[in-house]
């Protein structure tokens, strides 16, 4: 049985906006039963199985300034050829091409990922307003197990 995996993104928004970086201001945790590592850091590697659903949810440490997920993009892996990204959902499928609720994102782990290789992703967050309100990290990853 494949369990859904939840990745919690906790951000000290005041510190991130003051420092103009997410480093030392973001903490990622998951509930994967597959021995993930880097929990509580920006370097979380979530171990998962192909076909599992992963849900990312963002929470601010301080409740005055909200934090929203604006993008999640997987980065290229050297030596691994991936199929082209999918197409936006067709009208009438019940799927939405954009995410109206930016506090959580959900995706399904593709079956073509090579086990044991970390697939890093760029996690872009929006906090407050202004030019420094959008920041990202690219140090978290998912890794499939055999």
CSV table of C-alpha atoms in Angstrom, one decimal:
chain,number,residue,atom,x,y,z
A,1,UNK,CA,0.0,0.0,0.0
A,2,UNK,CA,1.3,3.4,-0.9
A,3,UNK,CA,0.8,6.1,1.7
A,4,UNK,CA,0.6,9.8,0.8
A,5,UNK,CA,3.6,11.8,2.0
A,6,UNK,CA,3.2,15.2,3.5
A,7,UNK,CA,6.1,17.7,3.3
A,8,UNK,CA,5.7,20.6,5.8
A,9,UNK,CA,7.5,23.9,4.9
A,10,UNK,CA,7.9,26.1,7.9
A,11,UNK,CA,9.3,29.5,7.3
A,12,UNK,CA,10.5,32.2,9.7
A,13,UNK,CA,9.1,34.9,7.4
A,14,UNK,CA,10.4,37.9,9.5
A,15,UNK,CA,13.9,36.5,9.5
A,16,UNK,CA,13.8,35.6,5.8
A,17,UNK,CA,12.6,39.1,4.9
A,18,UNK,CA,15.2,40.8,7.2
A,19,UNK,CA,18.0,38.6,5.8
A,20,UNK,CA,16.7,38.6,2.2
A,21,UNK,CA,17.3,34.9,2.1
A,22,UNK,CA,15.6,31.7,3.1
A,23,UNK,CA,18.9,30.2,4.3
A,24,UNK,CA,18.6,29.5,8.1
A,25,UNK,CA,14.9,30.6,7.9
A,26,UNK,CA,13.2,27.5,6.3
A,27,UNK,CA,12.6,24.1,7.8
A,28,UNK,CA,11.3,21.1,5.8
A,29,UNK,CA,9.9,18.0,7.4
A,30,UNK,CA,8.1,15.0,6.0
A,31,UNK,CA,6.2,11.9,7.2
A,32,UNK,CA,7.6,9.4,4.8
A,33,UNK,CA,8.0,5.9,6.2
A,34,UNK,CA,11.0,5.3,3.8
A,35,UNK,CA,13.8,6.9,6.0
A,36,UNK,CA,14.1,10.4,4.6
A,37,UNK,CA,17.0,12.5,5.8
A,38,UNK,CA,17.8,16.2,6.3
A,39,UNK,CA,14.6,16.7,8.3
A,40,UNK,CA,14.3,20.1,9.9
A,41,UNK,CA,16.6,21.7,7.3
A,42,UNK,CA,16.4,23.2,3.8
A,43,UNK,CA,18.3,20.0,2.6
A,44,UNK,CA,15.4,17.5,3.1
A,45,UNK,CA,15.6,14.4,0.9
A,46,UNK,CA,12.2,12.8,0.9
A,47,UNK,CA,12.4,9.1,0.2
A,48,UNK,CA,9.3,7.8,-1.7
A,49,UNK,CA,7.9,5.2,-4.1
A,50,UNK,CA,6.8,5.7,-7.7
A,51,UNK,CA,3.1,6.5,-7.8
A,52,UNK,CA,3.0,8.0,-4.3
A,53,UNK,CA,1.2,11.4,-3.8
A,54,UNK,CA,3.3,14.1,-2.2
A,55,UNK,CA,1.7,17.2,-0.7
A,56,UNK,CA,3.7,20.3,0.1
A,57,UNK,CA,2.1,22.6,2.7
A,58,UNK,CA,3.6,26.0,3.8
A,59,UNK,CA,3.2,27.5,7.3
A,60,UNK,CA,4.8,30.7,8.7
A,61,UNK,CA,6.5,30.5,12.1
A,62,UNK,CA,5.0,33.9,12.9
A,63,UNK,CA,1.3,34.2,12.1
A,64,UNK,CA,1.4,37.8,11.0
A,65,UNK,CA,2.9,37.4,7.5
A,66,UNK,CA,1.6,34.6,5.3
A,67,UNK,CA,3.9,32.4,3.2
A,68,UNK,CA,2.7,30.9,-0.1
A,69,UNK,CA,4.1,28.4,-2.5
A,70,UNK,CA,4.3,30.0,-5.9
A,71,UNK,CA,6.3,27.3,-7.9
A,72,UNK,CA,7.9,23.9,-7.6
A,73,UNK,CA,10.2,23.1,-10.5
A,74,UNK,CA,12.4,19.9,-10.7
A,75,UNK,CA,16.0,20.6,-11.7
A,76,UNK,CA,17.8,18.6,-14.4
A,77,UNK,CA,19.9,15.6,-13.3
A,78,UNK,CA,23.2,15.0,-15.0
A,79,UNK,CA,23.2,11.8,-17.1
A,80,UNK,CA,19.5,11.1,-16.6
A,81,UNK,CA,17.1,11.7,-19.6
A,82,UNK,CA,13.6,12.5,-18.5
A,83,UNK,CA,10.6,12.6,-20.7
A,84,UNK,CA,9.3,16.0,-21.6
A,85,UNK,CA,7.0,17.6,-19.0
A,86,UNK,CA,3.2,17.0,-19.3
A,87,UNK,CA,0.7,19.2,-20.9
A,88,UNK,CA,-1.7,21.4,-19.0
A,89,UNK,CA,-4.9,19.6,-18.1
A,90,UNK,CA,-7.7,19.7,-20.7
A,91,UNK,CA,-10.9,21.5,-19.9
A,92,UNK,CA,-13.5,19.3,-18.2
A,93,UNK,CA,-11.0,16.9,-16.6
A,94,UNK,CA,-11.5,18.3,-13.1
A,95,UNK,CA,-7.8,19.2,-12.9
A,96,UNK,CA,-6.7,22.8,-12.7
A,97,UNK,CA,-3.7,24.2,-14.7
A,98,UNK,CA,-3.1,26.7,-11.9
A,99,UNK,CA,-3.2,26.4,-8.1
A,100,UNK,CA,-5.7,28.8,-6.6
A,101,UNK,CA,-4.7,27.7,-3.0
A,102,UNK,CA,-1.0,28.6,-2.8
A,103,UNK,CA,-0.5,27.2,0.7
A,104,UNK,CA,-0.3,23.6,-0.6
A,105,UNK,CA,0.7,21.8,-3.7
A,106,UNK,CA,0.3,18.2,-4.6
A,107,UNK,CA,2.0,15.9,-7.1
A,108,UNK,CA,2.5,12.3,-8.0
A,109,UNK,CA,5.9,10.7,-8.0
A,110,UNK,CA,6.6,9.6,-11.7
A,111,UNK,CA,7.3,5.9,-12.4
A,112,UNK,CA,10.3,6.7,-14.6
A,113,UNK,CA,12.5,8.1,-11.8
A,114,UNK,CA,15.7,6.1,-11.3
A,115,UNK,CA,15.9,4.7,-7.7
A,116,UNK,CA,18.6,6.1,-5.5
A,117,UNK,CA,19.1,9.3,-7.4
A,118,UNK,CA,18.1,12.6,-5.6
A,119,UNK,CA,15.8,14.7,-7.8
A,120,UNK,CA,16.3,18.3,-6.6
A,121,UNK,CA,13.6,20.8,-6.9
A,122,UNK,CA,13.4,24.6,-6.8
A,123,UNK,CA,10.8,25.6,-4.2
A,124,UNK,CA,9.7,29.2,-4.7
A,125,UNK,CA,7.8,31.0,-1.9
A,126,UNK,CA,6.1,34.4,-1.7
A,127,UNK,CA,6.1,36.3,1.5
A,128,UNK,CA,4.8,39.8,2.1
A,129,UNK,CA,5.2,42.3,-0.7
A,130,UNK,CA,8.0,44.0,-2.6
A,131,UNK,CA,10.9,42.8,-4.7
A,132,UNK,CA,12.4,40.7,-1.9
A,133,UNK,CA,9.1,39.0,-1.1
A,134,UNK,CA,9.8,36.1,-3.6
A,135,UNK,CA,12.6,33.7,-2.6
A,136,UNK,CA,13.5,30.1,-3.5
A,137,UNK,CA,15.7,27.2,-2.4
A,138,UNK,CA,17.0,24.4,-4.6
A,139,UNK,CA,18.4,22.2,-1.9
A,140,UNK,CA,15.5,19.8,-1.2
A,141,UNK,CA,14.9,16.6,-3.2
A,142,UNK,CA,12.8,13.5,-3.6
A,143,UNK,CA,14.5,10.1,-4.1
A,144,UNK,CA,12.7,6.9,-5.0
A,145,UNK,CA,13.5,3.6,-3.4
A,146,UNK,CA,13.6,0.3,-5.2
